[in-house]
mmCIF file of C-alpha atoms in Angstrom:
data_model
loop_
_atom_site.group_PDB
_atom_site.id
_atom_site.type_symbol
_atom_site.label_atom_id
_atom_site.label_comp_id
_atom_site.label_asym_id
_atom_site.label_seq_id
_atom_site.Cartn_x
_atom_site.Cartn_y
_atom_site.Cartn_z
ATOM 1 C CA MET A 835 0.000 0.000 0.000
ATOM 2 C CA LEU A 836 0.995 3.617 -0.533
ATOM 3 C CA ILE A 837 0.725 6.127 2.316
ATOM 4 C CA VAL A 838 0.441 9.783 1.306
ATOM 5 C CA MET A 839 1.591 12.222 3.967
ATOM 6 C CA LYS A 840 -0.253 15.499 4.576
ATOM 7 C CA ARG A 841 1.301 18.826 3.664
ATOM 8 C CA GLY A 842 3.077 20.146 6.722
ATOM 9 C CA TYR A 843 3.573 16.754 8.363
ATOM 10 C CA THR A 844 6.278 16.598 11.029
ATOM 11 C CA GLU A 845 9.332 14.365 10.915
ATOM 12 C CA GLU A 846 8.112 12.608 14.056
ATOM 13 C CA GLU A 847 4.799 11.809 12.337
ATOM 14 C CA LEU A 848 6.698 10.350 9.379
ATOM 15 C CA GLN A 849 8.884 8.231 11.638
ATOM 16 C CA GLU A 850 5.796 6.980 13.488
ATOM 17 C CA VAL A 851 4.349 5.800 10.161
ATOM 18 C CA VAL A 852 7.624 4.024 9.354
ATOM 19 C CA ARG A 853 7.664 2.334 12.777
ATOM 20 C CA GLU A 854 4.076 1.151 12.349
ATOM 21 C CA ILE A 855 4.888 -0.269 8.903
ATOM 22 C CA GLU A 856 7.780 -2.258 10.341
ATOM 23 C CA LYS A 857 5.694 -3.365 13.320
ATOM 24 C CA VAL A 858 3.136 -5.105 11.075
ATOM 25 C CA GLY A 859 5.853 -6.864 9.076
ATOM 26 C CA TYR A 860 6.016 -4.638 5.991
ATOM 27 C CA ARG A 861 9.069 -2.970 4.440
ATOM 28 C CA PRO A 862 8.922 0.875 4.397
ATOM 29 C CA HIS A 863 10.155 2.942 1.447
ATOM 30 C CA VAL A 864 10.102 6.741 1.847
ATOM 31 C CA SER A 865 9.946 8.876 -1.305
ATOM 32 C CA ARG A 866 10.253 12.623 -0.710
ATOM 33 C CA GLY A 867 8.999 14.696 -3.644
ATOM 34 C CA VAL A 868 8.967 18.464 -4.069
ATOM 35 C CA GLU A 869 5.389 18.780 -2.845
ATOM 36 C CA THR A 870 4.390 15.307 -1.635
ATOM 37 C CA THR A 871 5.995 12.643 0.531
ATOM 38 C CA LEU A 872 4.964 9.054 -0.111
ATOM 39 C CA VAL A 873 5.678 6.022 2.036
ATOM 40 C CA GLY A 874 5.437 2.632 0.395
ATOM 41 C CA ALA A 875 4.543 -0.273 2.661
ATOM 42 C CA ILE A 876 5.812 -3.320 0.795
ATOM 43 C CA GLY A 877 4.471 -6.768 1.646
ATOM 44 C CA ARG A 878 1.378 -8.910 1.371
ATOM 45 C CA GLY A 879 -1.916 -7.379 0.220
ATOM 46 C CA PRO A 880 -3.282 -5.130 3.004
ATOM 47 C CA THR A 881 -6.650 -5.773 4.617
ATOM 48 C CA PRO A 882 -9.236 -2.960 4.793
ATOM 49 C CA GLU A 883 -8.696 -2.873 8.568
ATOM 50 C CA LEU A 884 -4.955 -2.363 8.163
ATOM 51 C CA MET A 885 -5.475 0.472 5.681
ATOM 52 C CA GLU A 886 -7.894 2.150 8.110
ATOM 53 C CA HIS A 887 -5.287 1.797 10.862
ATOM 54 C CA PHE A 888 -2.769 3.767 8.815
ATOM 55 C CA ARG A 889 -5.330 6.361 7.716
ATOM 56 C CA ALA A 890 -5.879 7.154 11.403
ATOM 57 C CA LEU A 891 -2.223 7.951 12.093
ATOM 58 C CA PRO A 892 -1.281 11.632 12.582
ATOM 59 C CA GLY A 893 0.145 13.241 9.432
ATOM 60 C CA VAL A 894 -1.410 10.727 6.999
ATOM 61 C CA ALA A 895 -3.567 12.137 4.190
ATOM 62 C CA GLU A 896 -4.500 8.952 2.330
ATOM 63 C CA VAL A 897 -3.720 5.240 2.014
ATOM 64 C CA ILE A 898 -3.870 3.691 -1.465
ATOM 65 C CA PRO A 899 -3.412 0.042 -2.510
ATOM 66 C CA ILE A 900 -0.470 -0.445 -4.897
ATOM 67 C CA SER A 901 -1.881 -1.986 -8.061
ATOM 68 C CA LYS A 902 1.362 -3.186 -9.652
ATOM 69 C CA PRO A 903 3.018 -6.453 -8.589
ATOM 70 C CA TRP A 904 6.429 -4.757 -8.939
ATOM 71 C CA LYS A 905 5.985 -2.643 -5.814
ATOM 72 C CA LEU A 906 9.348 -0.931 -5.315
ATOM 73 C CA ALA A 907 9.971 -0.460 -9.039
ATOM 74 C CA SER A 908 6.581 1.163 -9.552
ATOM 75 C CA LEU A 909 5.944 4.823 -10.259
ATOM 76 C CA GLU A 910 3.170 4.544 -7.696
ATOM 77 C CA VAL A 911 5.776 4.223 -4.950
ATOM 78 C CA GLN A 912 8.212 6.738 -6.469
ATOM 79 C CA PRO A 913 6.598 9.062 -9.018
ATOM 80 C CA PHE A 914 9.844 10.740 -10.099
ATOM 81 C CA PRO A 915 12.826 9.182 -11.950
ATOM 82 C CA THR A 916 15.656 7.577 -10.033
ATOM 83 C CA VAL A 917 18.946 9.266 -10.931
ATOM 84 C CA LEU A 918 22.090 7.211 -10.314
ATOM 85 C CA GLU A 919 25.293 9.174 -9.868
ATOM 86 C CA PHE A 920 28.811 7.945 -10.588
ATOM 87 C CA PRO A 921 32.143 9.813 -10.450
ATOM 88 C CA THR A 922 31.924 10.224 -14.230
ATOM 89 C CA GLY A 923 28.284 11.285 -14.592
ATOM 90 C CA LYS A 924 24.603 10.574 -13.968
ATOM 91 C CA THR A 925 21.953 8.413 -15.589
ATOM 92 C CA GLY A 926 18.176 8.784 -15.369
ATOM 93 C CA GLY A 927 15.939 11.827 -15.214
ATOM 94 C CA GLY A 928 17.282 13.347 -18.445
ATOM 95 C CA HIS A 929 20.921 12.348 -17.836
ATOM 96 C CA VAL A 930 22.607 9.952 -20.285
ATOM 97 C CA MET A 931 25.730 7.809 -19.849
ATOM 98 C CA VAL A 932 27.641 5.424 -22.128
ATOM 99 C CA ALA A 933 29.459 2.267 -21.009
ATOM 100 C CA ALA A 934 31.800 0.742 -23.565
ATOM 101 C CA GLY A 935 34.548 -1.804 -23.903
ATOM 102 C CA PRO A 936 35.258 -5.322 -25.121
ATOM 103 C CA CYS A 937 32.862 -8.222 -24.727
ATOM 104 C CA GLY A 938 35.499 -10.140 -22.797
ATOM 105 C CA VAL A 939 38.738 -9.305 -21.007
ATOM 106 C CA GLU A 940 41.175 -11.293 -23.144
ATOM 107 C CA SER A 941 44.514 -9.746 -22.193
ATOM 108 C CA ARG A 942 46.016 -6.799 -20.349
ATOM 109 C CA GLU A 943 47.096 -5.091 -23.589
ATOM 110 C CA GLN A 944 43.690 -5.495 -25.279
ATOM 111 C CA THR A 945 41.746 -4.214 -22.265
ATOM 112 C CA LEU A 946 43.979 -1.224 -21.532
ATOM 113 C CA ARG A 947 43.953 -0.183 -25.210
ATOM 114 C CA ALA A 948 40.174 -0.302 -25.256
ATOM 115 C CA ALA A 949 39.895 1.522 -21.925
ATOM 116 C CA HIS A 950 42.056 4.411 -23.095
ATOM 117 C CA TYR A 951 40.300 4.932 -26.401
ATOM 118 C CA VAL A 952 36.749 4.624 -25.094
ATOM 119 C CA LYS A 953 37.655 7.267 -22.510
ATOM 120 C CA ALA A 954 39.236 9.473 -25.192
ATOM 121 C CA HIS A 955 36.053 9.304 -27.281
ATOM 122 C CA GLY A 956 33.769 10.165 -24.379
ATOM 123 C CA ALA A 957 32.621 6.949 -22.661
ATOM 124 C CA HIS A 958 31.802 7.238 -18.958
ATOM 125 C CA MET A 959 32.189 3.615 -17.884
ATOM 126 C CA LEU A 960 34.306 0.634 -18.966
ATOM 127 C CA ARG A 961 32.582 -2.674 -19.651
ATOM 128 C CA GLY A 962 34.355 -6.008 -19.974
ATOM 129 C CA GLY A 963 33.607 -9.584 -19.005
ATOM 130 C CA ALA A 964 36.024 -11.354 -16.658
ATOM 131 C CA PHE A 965 33.579 -14.264 -16.390
ATOM 132 C CA LYS A 966 31.786 -15.183 -19.629
ATOM 133 C CA PRO A 967 28.587 -17.271 -19.830
ATOM 134 C CA ARG A 968 28.841 -19.085 -23.164
ATOM 135 C CA THR A 969 26.432 -21.368 -24.970
ATOM 136 C CA SER A 970 29.253 -23.817 -25.703
ATOM 137 C CA PRO A 971 31.366 -25.226 -22.858
ATOM 138 C CA TYR A 972 34.327 -25.165 -25.246
ATOM 139 C CA ALA A 973 34.127 -21.414 -25.964
ATOM 140 C CA PHE A 974 36.238 -18.760 -24.198
ATOM 141 C CA GLN A 975 34.953 -18.502 -20.621
ATOM 142 C CA GLY A 976 36.914 -15.415 -19.547
ATOM 143 C CA LEU A 977 40.050 -14.923 -17.437
ATOM 144 C CA GLY A 978 38.264 -14.926 -14.091
ATOM 145 C CA LEU A 979 40.199 -13.314 -11.244
ATOM 146 C CA GLU A 980 43.017 -12.306 -13.584
ATOM 147 C CA GLY A 981 40.437 -10.474 -15.705
ATOM 148 C CA LEU A 982 39.104 -8.618 -12.664
ATOM 149 C CA LYS A 983 42.633 -7.490 -11.807
ATOM 150 C CA ILE A 984 43.144 -6.229 -15.367
ATOM 151 C CA LEU A 985 39.883 -4.263 -15.137
ATOM 152 C CA ALA A 986 41.050 -2.767 -11.832
ATOM 153 C CA GLU A 987 44.283 -1.652 -13.505
ATOM 154 C CA ALA A 988 42.311 -0.088 -16.356
ATOM 155 C CA LYS A 989 40.227 1.815 -13.814
ATOM 156 C CA ARG A 990 43.368 3.123 -12.078
ATOM 157 C CA GLU A 991 44.793 4.319 -15.402
ATOM 158 C CA THR A 992 41.628 5.927 -16.793
ATOM 159 C CA GLY A 993 39.379 6.766 -13.851
ATOM 160 C CA LEU A 994 36.478 4.965 -15.554
ATOM 161 C CA PRO A 995 34.128 2.965 -13.293
ATOM 162 C CA ILE A 996 33.939 -0.740 -14.119
ATOM 163 C CA VAL A 997 30.840 -2.768 -15.023
ATOM 164 C CA THR A 998 31.345 -6.517 -15.288
ATOM 165 C CA GLU A 999 29.156 -9.589 -15.135
ATOM 166 C CA VAL A 1000 28.652 -11.906 -12.178
ATOM 167 C CA LEU A 1001 27.405 -15.424 -12.901
ATOM 168 C CA SER A 1002 26.550 -16.985 -9.548
ATOM 169 C CA PRO A 1003 25.789 -16.049 -5.946
ATOM 170 C CA GLU A 1004 29.168 -17.487 -4.957
ATOM 171 C CA GLN A 1005 30.962 -14.973 -7.215
ATOM 172 C CA VAL A 1006 29.205 -11.852 -5.937
ATOM 173 C CA GLU A 1007 31.582 -11.044 -3.081
ATOM 174 C CA LEU A 1008 34.664 -11.460 -5.271
ATOM 175 C CA VAL A 1009 33.342 -9.456 -8.224
ATOM 176 C CA ALA A 1010 32.026 -6.705 -5.937
ATOM 177 C CA GLU A 1011 35.599 -6.152 -4.664
ATOM 178 C CA TYR A 1012 36.611 -4.998 -8.157
ATOM 179 C CA ALA A 1013 33.465 -3.802 -9.948
ATOM 180 C CA ASP A 1014 31.614 -0.520 -9.496
ATOM 181 C CA VAL A 1015 28.506 -1.990 -11.168
ATOM 182 C CA LEU A 1016 27.452 -5.642 -11.094
ATOM 183 C CA GLN A 1017 25.980 -6.849 -14.383
ATOM 184 C CA ILE A 1018 23.347 -9.578 -14.548
ATOM 185 C CA GLY A 1019 23.261 -11.023 -18.049
ATOM 186 C CA ALA A 1020 20.233 -12.144 -20.010
ATOM 187 C CA ARG A 1021 20.758 -15.814 -19.166
ATOM 188 C CA ASN A 1022 20.647 -15.033 -15.442
ATOM 189 C CA ALA A 1023 17.787 -12.541 -15.481
ATOM 190 C CA GLN A 1024 15.590 -15.018 -13.601
ATOM 191 C CA ASN A 1025 18.307 -16.571 -11.448
ATOM 192 C CA PHE A 1026 16.525 -15.497 -8.278
ATOM 193 C CA PRO A 1027 19.225 -16.479 -5.742
ATOM 194 C CA LEU A 1028 21.736 -14.436 -7.788
ATOM 195 C CA LEU A 1029 19.360 -11.455 -7.962
ATOM 196 C CA GLN A 1030 18.942 -11.562 -4.194
ATOM 197 C CA ALA A 1031 22.703 -11.833 -3.686
ATOM 198 C CA VAL A 1032 23.510 -8.771 -5.796
ATOM 199 C CA GLY A 1033 20.685 -6.951 -4.046
ATOM 200 C CA GLU A 1034 22.478 -7.530 -0.764
ATOM 201 C CA ALA A 1035 25.931 -6.605 -2.119
ATOM 202 C CA GLY A 1036 25.284 -2.867 -1.972
ATOM 203 C CA LYS A 1037 26.645 -2.118 -5.461
ATOM 204 C CA PRO A 1038 24.631 -0.691 -8.383
ATOM 205 C CA VAL A 1039 23.239 -3.429 -10.607
ATOM 206 C CA LEU A 1040 22.872 -3.430 -14.384
ATOM 207 C CA LEU A 1041 20.092 -5.933 -15.113
ATOM 208 C CA LYS A 1042 19.683 -7.170 -18.686
ATOM 209 C CA ARG A 1043 16.340 -8.405 -19.939
ATOM 210 C CA GLY A 1044 16.144 -12.140 -20.572
ATOM 211 C CA MET A 1045 15.812 -13.095 -24.216
ATOM 212 C CA SER A 1046 12.294 -14.524 -23.696
ATOM 213 C CA MET A 1047 11.042 -12.328 -20.842
ATOM 214 C CA THR A 1048 7.938 -10.158 -20.866
ATOM 215 C CA LEU A 1049 8.360 -6.659 -19.473
ATOM 216 C CA GLU A 1050 6.287 -7.645 -16.437
ATOM 217 C CA GLU A 1051 8.674 -10.524 -15.747
ATOM 218 C CA PHE A 1052 11.624 -8.178 -16.266
ATOM 219 C CA LEU A 1053 10.355 -5.782 -13.607
ATOM 220 C CA MET A 1054 9.648 -8.641 -11.215
ATOM 221 C CA SER A 1055 13.296 -9.672 -11.573
ATOM 222 C CA ALA A 1056 14.297 -6.116 -10.694
ATOM 223 C CA GLU A 1057 11.981 -6.360 -7.691
ATOM 224 C CA TYR A 1058 14.082 -9.215 -6.295
ATOM 225 C CA ILE A 1059 17.051 -6.812 -6.157
ATOM 226 C CA LEU A 1060 15.067 -3.840 -4.870
ATOM 227 C CA SER A 1061 13.410 -5.932 -2.156
ATOM 228 C CA ARG A 1062 16.864 -6.577 -0.653
ATOM 229 C CA GLY A 1063 17.254 -2.848 -0.031
ATOM 230 C CA ASN A 1064 19.260 -2.008 -3.164
ATOM 231 C CA MET A 1065 17.443 0.705 -5.147
ATOM 232 C CA ARG A 1066 20.332 1.331 -7.560
ATOM 233 C CA VAL A 1067 19.215 -0.759 -10.535
ATOM 234 C CA ILE A 1068 19.580 -0.013 -14.254
ATOM 235 C CA LEU A 1069 17.295 -1.931 -16.630
ATOM 236 C CA VAL A 1070 18.814 -2.889 -19.988
ATOM 237 C CA GLU A 1071 16.845 -3.813 -23.097
ATOM 238 C CA ARG A 1072 19.219 -6.041 -25.122
ATOM 239 C CA GLY A 1073 16.937 -7.706 -27.636
ATOM 240 C CA ILE A 1074 14.547 -10.630 -27.398
ATOM 241 C CA ARG A 1075 14.260 -13.892 -29.301
ATOM 242 C CA THR A 1076 11.620 -13.792 -32.046
ATOM 243 C CA PHE A 1077 10.995 -15.563 -35.363
ATOM 244 C CA GLU A 1078 13.268 -13.062 -37.176
ATOM 245 C CA LYS A 1079 16.718 -14.406 -38.099
ATOM 246 C CA ALA A 1080 18.225 -11.437 -39.954
ATOM 247 C CA THR A 1081 19.532 -10.039 -36.677
ATOM 248 C CA ARG A 1082 20.954 -11.920 -33.710
ATOM 249 C CA PHE A 1083 18.000 -10.804 -31.558
ATOM 250 C CA THR A 1084 15.106 -8.395 -32.091
ATOM 251 C CA LEU A 1085 15.688 -5.085 -30.304
ATOM 252 C CA ASP A 1086 12.428 -4.173 -28.568
ATOM 253 C CA VAL A 1087 12.691 -0.394 -28.878
ATOM 254 C CA ALA A 1088 9.086 -0.077 -27.668
ATOM 255 C CA ALA A 1089 10.224 -1.510 -24.324
ATOM 256 C CA VAL A 1090 11.937 1.795 -23.528
ATOM 257 C CA PRO A 1091 8.865 4.085 -23.440
ATOM 258 C CA VAL A 1092 6.746 1.330 -21.885
ATOM 259 C CA LEU A 1093 9.220 0.798 -19.051
ATOM 260 C CA LYS A 1094 9.596 4.549 -18.580
ATOM 261 C CA SER A 1095 5.822 4.760 -18.086
ATOM 262 C CA TRP A 1096 5.842 1.922 -15.531
ATOM 263 C CA THR A 1097 8.979 2.419 -13.451
ATOM 264 C CA HIS A 1098 11.230 5.113 -12.019
ATOM 265 C CA LEU A 1099 14.383 3.082 -12.726
ATOM 266 C CA PRO A 1100 16.843 4.160 -15.463
ATOM 267 C CA VAL A 1101 16.504 2.258 -18.751
ATOM 268 C CA TRP A 1102 19.480 1.596 -21.030
ATOM 269 C CA ILE A 1103 19.911 -0.009 -24.451
ATOM 270 C CA ASP A 1104 22.455 -2.653 -25.444
ATOM 271 C CA PRO A 1105 22.572 -2.319 -29.253
ATOM 272 C CA SER A 1106 25.427 -4.789 -29.775
ATOM 273 C CA HIS A 1107 23.695 -8.073 -28.931
ATOM 274 C CA PRO A 1108 20.523 -7.559 -30.990
ATOM 275 C CA ALA A 1109 22.540 -6.348 -33.971
ATOM 276 C CA GLY A 1110 24.968 -9.249 -34.056
ATOM 277 C CA LYS A 1111 26.787 -7.314 -36.754
ATOM 278 C CA ARG A 1112 28.722 -4.101 -36.194
ATOM 279 C CA ASP A 1113 27.131 -2.345 -39.214
ATOM 280 C CA TRP A 1114 23.814 -2.157 -37.371
ATOM 281 C CA VAL A 1115 25.001 -1.208 -33.885
ATOM 282 C CA ILE A 1116 25.004 2.572 -34.389
ATOM 283 C CA PRO A 1117 21.459 2.782 -35.854
ATOM 284 C CA LEU A 1118 20.077 0.631 -33.026
ATOM 285 C CA ALA A 1119 21.884 2.681 -30.394
ATOM 286 C CA LEU A 1120 20.460 5.926 -31.768
ATOM 287 C CA ALA A 1121 16.980 4.410 -32.026
ATOM 288 C CA GLY A 1122 17.123 3.443 -28.348
ATOM 289 C CA LEU A 1123 18.200 6.916 -27.260
ATOM 290 C CA ALA A 1124 15.523 8.522 -29.445
ATOM 291 C CA ALA A 1125 12.943 6.289 -27.725
ATOM 292 C CA GLY A 1126 14.007 7.701 -24.354
ATOM 293 C CA ALA A 1127 16.835 5.483 -23.072
ATOM 294 C CA ASP A 1128 19.022 6.843 -20.274
ATOM 295 C CA GLY A 1129 22.198 5.182 -21.477
ATOM 296 C CA LEU A 1130 24.007 2.705 -23.706
ATOM 297 C CA ILE A 1131 26.256 -0.279 -23.098
ATOM 298 C CA VAL A 1132 28.273 -0.989 -26.244
ATOM 299 C CA GLU A 1133 30.888 -3.548 -27.264
ATOM 300 C CA THR A 1134 34.097 -2.296 -28.883
ATOM 301 C CA HIS A 1135 37.466 -4.018 -29.375
ATOM 302 C CA PRO A 1136 40.893 -2.787 -30.564
ATOM 303 C CA GLU A 1137 40.953 -5.628 -33.101
ATOM 304 C CA PRO A 1138 37.440 -7.069 -33.418
ATOM 305 C CA GLU A 1139 38.457 -9.660 -35.996
ATOM 306 C CA LYS A 1140 40.715 -11.273 -33.373
ATOM 307 C CA ALA A 1141 38.150 -11.164 -30.542
ATOM 308 C CA LEU A 1142 37.589 -14.417 -28.665
ATOM 309 C CA SER A 1143 33.841 -13.745 -28.351
ATOM 310 C CA ASP A 1144 31.217 -11.701 -30.232
ATOM 311 C CA ALA A 1145 33.757 -10.670 -32.888
ATOM 312 C CA ALA A 1146 31.173 -9.698 -35.521
ATOM 313 C CA GLN A 1147 29.312 -7.166 -33.353
ATOM 314 C CA GLN A 1148 32.202 -5.334 -31.677
ATOM 315 C CA LEU A 1149 32.957 -1.872 -33.045
ATOM 316 C CA HIS A 1150 36.362 -0.748 -34.279
ATOM 317 C CA GLU A 1151 37.730 2.328 -32.549
ATOM 318 C CA HIS A 1152 36.814 4.630 -35.455
ATOM 319 C CA GLU A 1153 33.261 3.261 -35.415
ATOM 320 C CA PHE A 1154 32.973 3.868 -31.692
ATOM 321 C CA ALA A 1155 34.207 7.430 -32.234
ATOM 322 C CA GLU A 1156 31.506 7.882 -34.894
ATOM 323 C CA LEU A 1157 28.872 6.524 -32.497
ATOM 324 C CA MET A 1158 29.877 8.958 -29.739
ATOM 325 C CA ASP A 1159 29.789 11.911 -32.136
ATOM 326 C CA LYS A 1160 26.247 11.008 -33.182
ATOM 327 C CA VAL A 1161 25.221 10.348 -29.564
ATOM 328 C CA ARG A 1162 26.373 13.829 -28.540
ATOM 329 C CA ARG A 1163 24.326 15.466 -31.298
ATOM 330 C CA LEU A 1164 21.223 13.350 -30.668
ATOM 331 C CA VAL A 1165 21.267 13.857 -26.898
ATOM 332 C CA ALA A 1166 21.533 17.616 -27.419
ATOM 333 C CA ALA A 1167 18.614 17.535 -29.868
ATOM 334 C CA LEU A 1168 16.563 15.607 -27.283
ATOM 335 C CA ASP A 1169 17.320 18.343 -24.728
ATOM 336 C CA LYS A 1170 18.991 15.846 -22.418
ATOM 337 C CA THR A 1171 22.369 15.961 -20.692
ATOM 338 C CA LEU A 1172 25.248 13.719 -21.728
ATOM 339 C CA ALA A 1173 27.845 13.327 -19.008
ATOM 340 C CA ALA A 1174 31.032 15.276 -19.793
ATOM 341 C CA PRO A 1175 34.088 13.372 -21.049
ATOM 342 C CA VAL A 1176 36.405 12.096 -18.322
ATOM 343 C CA LEU A 1177 39.536 14.219 -18.204
ATOM 344 C CA GLY A 1178 43.035 13.274 -17.116
#
């Protein structure tokens, strides 16, 4: 249920509401707006008697049932956009960021080269997989701990925050020591123990949509993270599996405005995986931003033809530079703010 506080409520009245929510076994979530303060009481469906109990508390204006099953992700609980802030910029609420780098961390030289040029061309975050979930057990699985150490070195040299994937609950503690953002890939989007573990880790989470997930299911996966007290979640549309075979996946551009109308969480686009071919990455990236996305996560490699994974979809450096030039112009035309390039 959603508790609307009266104008002019006191802090003691608000804290009394929070205490009462906890007393009946619900989880409180306070959202302070410019004119209205809302308190979400997250738990089982409330009885009419319980709602009347909260209506009678001092400082309470109204009590409203939350209609969406994704309680904490809902705009009913927080009617304004969540803005996540990093040392290199913000995302959400009209702020746009770009994460870029190789699909996988293959070597120190490859990763550092990519880190330096994505920074030079205006990226705000470095992506790279130290652990790689692959369809084939014989494909490159990543460098593991060595890869995390290489990413940490790239961060020291460039100042770019690191986003990298975690594959299991057992890996969360290790990866969280090195990563600034924990990525949950499409294959793990409904790995509920993993979602709960990253929710408890205290790091921002970049959650990719599963290749066969509805948007309702996607938000319920986010709810697993939010329900553990971690409200710093970025949703990523990365393409879904359809009957079409011309592209690797079908980018659901419509998911962006739909999600923006349902949730306060930032929404990003991954144009690399649905494209499957580097020629189509830039158009898909621009389409996602035009639809309202708050950011991009893009694959780029110093020598894509030699990449150990996703070689066909990784951009050359000059193509990434072209993408960033077009992103800057599009974001300005949309009257949004692109985080400034990282200096130094």
